[in-house]
C-alpha positions as CSV (number, residue, x, y, z in Angstrom):
1,X,48.0,132.7,52.8
2,X,51.1,133.7,50.9
3,X,52.7,135.3,53.9
4,X,55.5,132.7,54.1
5,X,57.1,134.0,50.8
6,X,59.1,136.4,52.8
7,X,60.6,133.7,55.0
8,X,61.3,131.5,52.0
9,X,63.0,134.3,50.1
10,X,65.1,135.3,53.1
11,X,66.5,131.8,53.8
12,X,67.2,131.5,50.1
13,X,69.5,134.5,50.4
14,X,71.1,133.3,53.6
15,X,71.8,129.8,52.2
16,X,71.9,130.0,48.4
17,X,73.1,127.1,46.3
18,X,71.1,124.4,48.2
19,X,67.5,123.5,48.9
20,X,65.7,121.3,51.4
21,X,65.8,118.5,48.8
22,X,69.5,118.7,47.8
23,X,70.6,116.2,50.4
24,X,74.3,115.7,49.6
25,X,76.8,118.0,48.0
26,X,78.5,115.2,46.0
27,X,75.4,115.0,43.8
28,X,76.7,118.2,42.3
29,X,79.9,116.5,41.2
30,X,78.0,113.4,40.2
31,X,75.6,115.2,37.8
32,X,78.4,117.2,36.3
33,X,80.3,114.1,35.6
34,X,77.3,112.3,34.1
35,X,76.5,115.2,31.7
36,X,80.2,115.4,30.8
37,X,80.3,111.7,30.0
38,X,77.2,111.8,28.0
39,X,78.8,114.5,25.7
40,X,77.3,117.9,25.4
41,X,77.4,117.8,21.6
42,X,74.5,115.2,21.7
43,X,76.5,112.3,20.5
44,X,75.7,110.5,23.8
45,X,72.3,109.2,22.6
46,X,74.0,107.3,19.7
47,X,77.0,106.3,21.7
48,X,75.2,105.0,24.7
49,X,71.9,103.9,23.0
50,X,69.9,105.7,25.6
51,X,68.5,109.2,25.7
52,X,69.9,111.8,28.0
53,X,66.8,111.8,30.3
54,X,66.9,108.1,30.9
55,X,70.7,108.1,31.1
56,X,70.4,110.4,34.2
57,X,67.5,108.4,35.6
58,X,69.3,105.1,35.4
59,X,72.4,106.6,37.0
60,X,70.2,107.9,39.9
61,X,68.6,104.5,40.5
62,X,72.0,102.8,40.4
63,X,73.3,105.2,43.0
64,X,70.3,104.3,45.2
65,X,71.4,100.6,45.0
66,X,75.0,101.5,45.7
67,X,74.0,103.5,48.8
68,X,71.5,100.9,50.0
69,X,72.1,99.8,53.6
70,X,74.6,102.6,54.3
71,X,72.3,104.6,56.6
72,X,72.3,107.6,54.3
73,X,69.2,109.9,54.0
74,X,68.2,112.0,51.0
75,X,69.3,109.5,48.3
76,X,67.1,109.6,45.2
77,X,65.4,106.3,44.7
78,X,66.2,104.9,48.1
79,X,62.5,104.2,49.0
80,X,62.1,102.3,45.7
81,X,65.0,100.1,46.6
82,X,64.2,99.6,50.3
83,X,60.6,98.7,49.4
84,X,61.9,96.2,46.8
85,X,59.7,97.5,44.1
86,X,62.3,96.6,41.5
87,X,62.3,93.6,39.1
88,X,65.1,91.1,38.7
89,X,66.0,88.7,35.9
90,X,66.7,84.9,36.3
91,X,70.2,85.6,37.5
92,X,69.0,87.9,40.2
93,X,70.3,91.0,38.4
94,X,68.4,94.2,39.2
95,X,66.6,95.5,36.0
96,X,67.6,99.1,36.2
97,X,66.0,100.1,32.9
98,X,62.6,98.8,34.0
99,X,62.7,100.7,37.3
100,X,64.3,103.9,35.9
101,X,63.2,104.6,32.3
102,X,60.5,107.2,32.2
103,X,58.3,105.2,29.8
104,X,57.9,102.4,32.5
105,X,54.9,102.3,34.8
106,X,56.7,101.0,37.9
107,X,59.5,103.6,38.1
108,X,61.5,105.0,41.0
109,X,60.7,108.7,40.2
110,X,57.7,110.2,38.5
111,X,59.3,113.5,37.5
112,X,60.6,113.1,33.9
113,X,64.2,114.1,34.6
114,X,64.4,112.5,38.0
115,X,65.7,114.1,41.2
116,X,68.2,115.9,39.0
117,X,65.6,117.9,37.2
118,X,63.2,118.3,40.1
119,X,65.6,119.1,42.9
120,X,69.1,119.7,41.8
121,X,69.0,121.4,38.4
122,X,68.0,124.8,39.7
123,X,71.0,124.9,42.1
124,X,73.4,123.6,39.5
125,X,72.3,126.4,37.2
126,X,72.5,129.0,40.0
127,X,76.1,127.9,40.8
128,X,76.9,128.1,37.0
129,X,77.8,124.4,36.7
130,X,75.0,123.4,34.3
131,X,73.2,125.2,31.5
132,X,70.0,124.2,29.6
133,X,69.3,124.8,25.9
134,X,66.5,123.4,23.8
135,X,65.6,121.0,26.6
136,X,69.2,119.6,26.6
137,X,71.5,119.7,29.6
138,X,75.1,120.9,29.3
139,X,78.0,121.2,31.7
140,X,79.4,124.7,31.8
141,X,83.1,125.4,31.9
142,X,82.9,125.3,35.7
143,X,80.9,122.2,35.5
144,X,83.5,120.5,33.4
145,X,86.2,121.5,36.0
146,X,84.1,119.8,38.7
147,X,83.6,116.8,36.5
148,X,87.3,116.5,36.0
149,X,87.9,116.8,39.7
150,X,85.4,114.0,40.3
151,X,87.1,111.8,37.8
152,X,90.5,112.4,39.4
153,X,89.3,110.8,42.6
154,X,87.6,107.7,41.2
155,X,89.5,104.9,39.3
156,X,88.8,104.9,35.6
157,X,87.7,101.2,35.7
158,X,85.1,102.1,38.3
159,X,83.8,105.0,36.3
160,X,83.6,102.8,33.2
161,X,81.8,100.1,35.1
162,X,79.2,102.7,36.2
163,X,78.6,103.8,32.6
164,X,78.4,100.2,31.4
165,X,75.7,99.5,34.1
166,X,73.7,102.5,32.9
167,X,73.9,101.4,29.3
168,X,73.1,97.7,30.0
169,X,70.2,98.7,32.3
170,X,71.2,95.9,34.7
171,X,73.0,95.7,38.0
172,X,74.3,92.8,40.0
173,X,75.4,92.6,43.6
174,X,79.0,92.3,42.4
175,X,78.6,95.5,40.4
176,X,77.4,97.3,43.5
177,X,80.6,96.3,45.4
178,X,82.7,97.6,42.5
179,X,80.8,100.9,42.4
180,X,81.1,101.7,46.1
181,X,83.9,104.3,45.6
182,X,81.5,106.4,43.5
183,X,78.9,106.7,46.3
184,X,77.7,110.1,47.3
185,X,79.2,109.6,50.8
186,X,82.7,108.9,49.5
187,X,84.0,112.5,49.1
188,X,87.6,112.5,50.4
189,X,89.0,115.5,52.3
190,X,91.9,117.2,50.5
191,X,91.1,115.9,47.0
192,X,90.6,118.3,44.1
193,X,86.9,117.5,44.2
194,X,86.7,118.3,47.9
195,X,88.5,121.6,47.3
196,X,86.2,122.6,44.5
197,X,83.0,121.8,46.4
198,X,84.4,123.4,49.6
199,X,85.2,126.6,47.7
200,X,81.7,126.6,46.2
201,X,80.2,126.8,49.7
202,X,82.6,129.1,51.6
203,X,83.5,131.7,48.9
204,X,81.3,134.8,48.5
205,X,78.2,134.1,46.5
206,X,77.8,134.8,42.8
207,X,76.4,138.3,43.5
208,X,79.1,139.1,46.0
209,X,77.0,138.3,49.0
210,X,78.8,136.7,52.0
211,X,75.6,135.6,53.7
212,X,76.1,131.9,53.1
213,X,79.7,132.1,54.3
214,X,78.6,134.0,57.4
215,X,75.8,131.5,58.0
216,X,78.2,128.6,57.9
217,X,80.4,130.3,60.6
218,X,77.4,131.0,62.8
219,X,76.0,127.5,62.3
220,X,79.3,125.8,63.2
221,X,79.6,128.1,66.3
222,X,76.1,127.1,67.3
223,X,76.8,123.4,66.9
224,X,79.9,123.8,69.1
225,X,77.6,124.9,71.9
226,X,75.4,121.8,71.5
227,X,72.6,123.7,69.8
228,X,70.0,121.5,68.3
229,X,69.9,121.8,64.5
230,X,66.4,123.2,64.3
231,X,67.1,125.7,67.1
232,X,69.7,127.5,65.1
233,X,67.4,130.4,64.0
234,X,66.2,130.8,67.6
235,X,69.8,131.0,68.9
236,X,70.6,133.7,66.4
237,X,67.6,135.7,67.4
238,X,68.7,135.5,71.1
239,X,72.4,136.1,70.5
240,X,72.1,139.0,67.9
241,X,74.0,142.1,68.8
242,X,74.1,145.4,66.9
243,X,77.7,144.9,65.7
244,X,77.1,141.2,64.6
245,X,77.3,139.8,61.2
246,X,74.7,140.7,58.6
247,X,73.7,137.0,58.4
248,X,73.0,137.0,62.1
249,X,70.5,139.8,61.8
250,X,69.1,137.9,58.8
251,X,68.5,134.8,61.0
252,X,67.2,137.1,63.8
253,X,64.7,138.6,61.3
254,X,63.8,135.1,60.0
255,X,62.9,133.9,63.5
256,X,60.7,136.9,64.1
257,X,59.1,136.6,60.7
258,X,58.3,132.9,61.3
259,X,56.9,133.8,64.7
260,X,54.6,136.4,63.2
261,X,53.5,134.1,60.4
262,X,52.7,131.3,62.8
263,X,50.6,133.7,64.9
264,X,48.5,134.7,61.8
265,X,48.1,131.1,60.7
266,X,47.0,130.2,64.3
267,X,44.2,132.7,64.1
268,X,43.4,131.5,60.7
269,X,43.2,128.0,62.1
270,X,40.6,129.2,64.7
271,X,38.6,130.8,61.8
272,X,38.5,127.4,60.0
273,X,37.6,125.5,63.1
274,X,34.8,127.9,63.9
275,X,33.5,127.6,60.3
276,X,33.5,123.9,60.7
277,X,31.4,124.1,63.9
278,X,29.0,126.7,62.4
279,X,28.6,125.9,58.8
280,X,26.6,128.3,56.6
281,X,26.5,131.1,59.2
282,X,26.0,134.7,58.3
283,X,29.5,136.3,58.0
284,X,28.9,139.1,60.6
285,X,27.6,136.6,63.1
286,X,30.5,134.3,62.3
287,X,33.1,137.0,63.0
288,X,31.3,137.8,66.3
289,X,31.5,134.1,67.4
290,X,35.2,133.8,66.5
291,X,36.0,137.0,68.3
292,X,34.2,135.8,71.4
293,X,36.1,132.5,71.4
294,X,39.4,134.4,71.5
295,X,38.3,136.7,74.3
296,X,36.8,133.9,76.4
297,X,40.0,131.9,76.1
298,X,41.7,134.4,78.5
299,X,41.4,133.8,82.2
300,X,41.2,137.6,82.9
301,X,38.6,139.8,81.2
302,X,40.3,142.1,78.8
303,X,37.2,143.1,76.8
304,X,37.5,146.7,78.0
305,X,41.1,147.0,76.9
306,X,42.6,148.3,73.7
307,X,45.6,146.6,72.1
308,X,47.7,149.5,73.4
309,X,46.6,148.9,76.9
310,X,47.3,145.2,76.7
311,X,51.0,145.9,76.0
312,X,52.0,146.7,79.6
313,X,50.5,143.3,80.7
314,X,53.1,141.4,78.6
315,X,56.1,143.7,79.0
316,X,58.2,141.0,80.8
317,X,57.1,138.2,78.4
318,X,59.7,136.5,76.3
319,X,59.1,135.9,72.6
320,X,60.7,132.4,72.3
321,X,58.8,131.2,75.4
322,X,55.5,132.7,74.1
323,X,56.2,131.0,70.8
324,X,56.7,127.6,72.5
325,X,53.5,128.1,74.4
326,X,51.6,128.9,71.2
327,X,53.0,125.8,69.5
328,X,51.9,123.7,72.4
329,X,48.4,125.0,72.1
330,X,48.3,124.1,68.4
331,X,49.8,120.7,69.0
332,X,47.2,119.9,71.7
333,X,44.4,121.1,69.5
334,X,43.3,124.2,71.4
335,X,42.4,126.6,68.6
336,X,40.8,129.4,70.8
337,X,43.6,129.3,73.3
338,X,46.2,129.3,70.4
339,X,44.5,132.3,68.8
340,X,44.6,134.2,72.0
341,X,48.3,133.3,72.5
342,X,48.9,134.4,68.9
343,X,47.3,137.7,69.4
344,X,49.4,138.5,72.5
345,X,52.5,137.3,70.7
346,X,51.8,139.6,67.7
347,X,51.4,142.5,70.2
348,X,54.7,141.5,71.8
349,X,56.5,141.4,68.4
350,X,55.1,144.8,67.5
351,X,56.2,146.3,70.8
352,X,59.7,144.7,70.4
353,X,60.2,145.7,66.8
354,X,58.7,149.2,66.6
355,X,61.7,150.9,68.4
356,X,63.9,149.3,65.7
357,X,61.5,150.0,62.8
358,X,64.1,151.9,60.7
359,X,66.6,149.1,61.0
360,X,64.1,146.4,60.0
361,X,62.9,148.6,57.0
362,X,66.5,149.2,55.9
363,X,67.2,145.4,56.0
364,X,64.0,144.7,54.0
365,X,65.0,147.2,51.4
366,X,68.5,145.7,51.1
367,X,67.2,142.2,50.7
368,X,64.2,143.2,48.5
369,X,61.8,141.8,51.1
370,X,60.0,145.2,51.2
371,X,58.1,144.2,48.0
372,X,56.9,140.9,49.4
373,X,53.7,140.0,51.2
374,X,54.5,138.9,54.7
375,X,57.5,141.2,55.5
376,X,57.6,142.2,59.2
377,X,57.2,145.9,58.9
378,X,54.1,145.8,56.7
379,X,52.5,142.8,58.4
380,X,52.8,144.2,62.0
381,X,51.4,147.5,60.8
382,X,48.5,145.8,59.0
383,X,47.5,143.6,61.9
384,X,48.5,145.5,65.0
385,X,49.6,149.0,64.2
386,X,46.4,150.3,62.6
387,X,44.3,148.5,65.3
388,X,46.3,149.4,68.4
389,X,44.0,152.2,69.7
390,X,40.8,150.3,69.1
391,X,38.8,148.3,71.7
392,X,40.2,144.8,71.7
393,X,36.9,143.3,70.5
394,X,36.9,145.5,67.5
395,X,40.6,145.0,66.9
396,X,40.2,141.2,66.9
397,X,37.2,141.4,64.5
398,X,39.4,143.5,62.2
399,X,42.2,141.1,62.3
400,X,39.9,138.2,61.6
401,X,38.4,140.1,58.6
402,X,41.9,140.9,57.3
403,X,43.0,137.3,57.5
404,X,39.9,136.1,55.7
405,X,40.2,138.7,52.9
406,X,43.9,138.1,52.5
407,X,43.4,134.3,52.2
408,X,40.7,134.7,49.6
409,X,42.7,137.1,47.5
410,X,45.9,135.0,47.6
411,X,44.0,131.7,46.9
412,X,42.2,133.2,44.0
413,X,45.3,134.6,42.5
414,X,47.1,131.3,42.8
415,X,44.2,129.5,41.2
416,X,44.4,131.6,38.0
417,X,42.6,129.7,35.2
418,X,43.0,126.4,37.1
419,X,40.0,124.4,38.1
420,X,41.7,123.6,41.4
421,X,40.1,125.7,44.2
422,X,42.7,126.6,46.9
423,X,40.3,128.3,49.3
424,X,39.9,126.8,52.7
425,X,36.5,128.3,53.2
426,X,33.8,129.7,50.9
427,X,31.4,132.6,51.3
428,X,28.1,132.2,49.5
429,X,25.1,134.5,49.9
430,X,26.8,136.2,52.8
431,X,27.3,132.9,54.6
432,X,30.6,131.0,55.3
433,X,31.2,127.3,55.2
434,X,34.3,125.2,55.6
435,X,36.2,123.5,52.8
436,X,39.3,122.2,54.6
437,X,41.2,122.7,57.9
438,X,44.8,123.9,57.8
439,X,46.9,124.1,60.9
440,X,49.8,126.5,61.3
441,X,53.2,125.5,60.0
442,X,56.7,126.8,60.0
443,X,58.9,126.9,56.9
444,X,62.0,124.7,56.6
445,X,65.1,127.0,56.2
446,X,67.5,124.4,54.7
447,X,69.3,123.9,58.0
448,X,69.3,120.1,57.7
449,X,70.8,120.4,54.2
450,X,73.5,122.7,55.5
451,X,74.3,120.1,58.2
452,X,74.5,117.4,55.6
453,X,76.7,119.4,53.3
454,X,79.1,120.3,56.2
455,X,79.2,116.6,57.2
456,X,80.0,115.7,53.6
457,X,82.8,118.3,53.5
458,X,84.2,116.9,56.8
459,X,83.5,120.0,58.9
460,X,81.3,117.8,61.1
461,X,81.7,114.2,62.3
462,X,79.0,112.6,64.4
463,X,77.6,116.1,65.1
464,X,81.0,117.4,66.4
465,X,83.2,120.0,64.9
466,X,86.4,118.7,63.2
467,X,89.7,120.3,62.8
468,X,88.6,121.6,59.4
469,X,85.7,123.4,61.1
470,X,87.7,124.8,63.9
471,X,90.3,126.2,61.5
472,X,87.6,127.8,59.4
473,X,86.2,129.6,62.4
474,X,89.7,130.5,63.7
475,X,90.8,131.9,60.3
476,X,87.5,133.5,59.4
477,X,87.8,137.0,57.9
């Protein structure tokens, strides 16, 4: 429905320089070194007898073999290796070129420039480590500094061995043993490479923002209280105070934003389920049926209420508990009950946020969320604010209509000139019929990546804070 863009934009500001797919921070050093070795003046293709794209692809697949069996997630090509989709020669050597080169059919990665181009390049450009010109990848001056730091911590013979394996397009078990020190889990604390990567993460962002640095502090403090990784946004929502860090309000906002989006998607799920049960039904009749399903899901008759008069009934309700109950209804496939919970939770969010409206609007303006579909202020006004004095039946019908219209507009806009139809339902001759069911989902705010990076940087060990982490918190300014 397009409403998650606000959440995605916000967590991108809170944790810039990483994505949900950038699993290990040492890949940043690794790619800078590869590009530096290949030569930015394009002599690499002649020197190594392999083009830049396949040079990177072979290097990634070799890394997957090096990391095999080390219980490390988020390694590009690891599935290809674990499923033994590779070929070998008579000596048992792994044929890297056949599994990596883009021209091959049975390759480890379909995207032309591998995980580097698909997942890491955007962040490397953002952090000013890599540049692109005429479809050629270059290390920047900062990227060369990181490449040099990487080289300082790996023996020259190991680095040469890695390059030779790339060029030969073959890899033996003996090669893998030699190349262990170059693995993405071999970042040593206190080395020049560690200092460079650590500074990248804890210094103010390129635009001067300290939101990532603040988020790291908040996350480490949360981990110290045994907070589950995925509960971090919820904890920030619950612990936020008016004099807290800007990032804490950011995560507070994110949690509420996700709650609101999940509510709207839960009602959308009921719409789709109802369309599936009543295919090709007149639209007005369809809306009446969907509205009735929501009202009948309540044990007490609220049909004579307005949204405004429902508010006192949920005064003592807790938003996180209400969200948990809503998620339970979706996971146990109860669309009508989920839609009712979603409606009540939307009302609760509105009642909670409206006294702080100016604060939320100011934050949206500072973070440029005010121009995005799905921001809290506009979304709550659109779904609850303008309907709060209406009879609840009319209000629900309006909410259903708004969701249907918004989905159609966003889906058609995304389609553009494409032949791919993204609509989950269609309306023909005034009647609705289902195309596809979509259940509500939360976004993934890069928290697992943050955990991985902090583990790589030795702030965390087996889920516990290290001395490095404790010193960071103690000396935080």
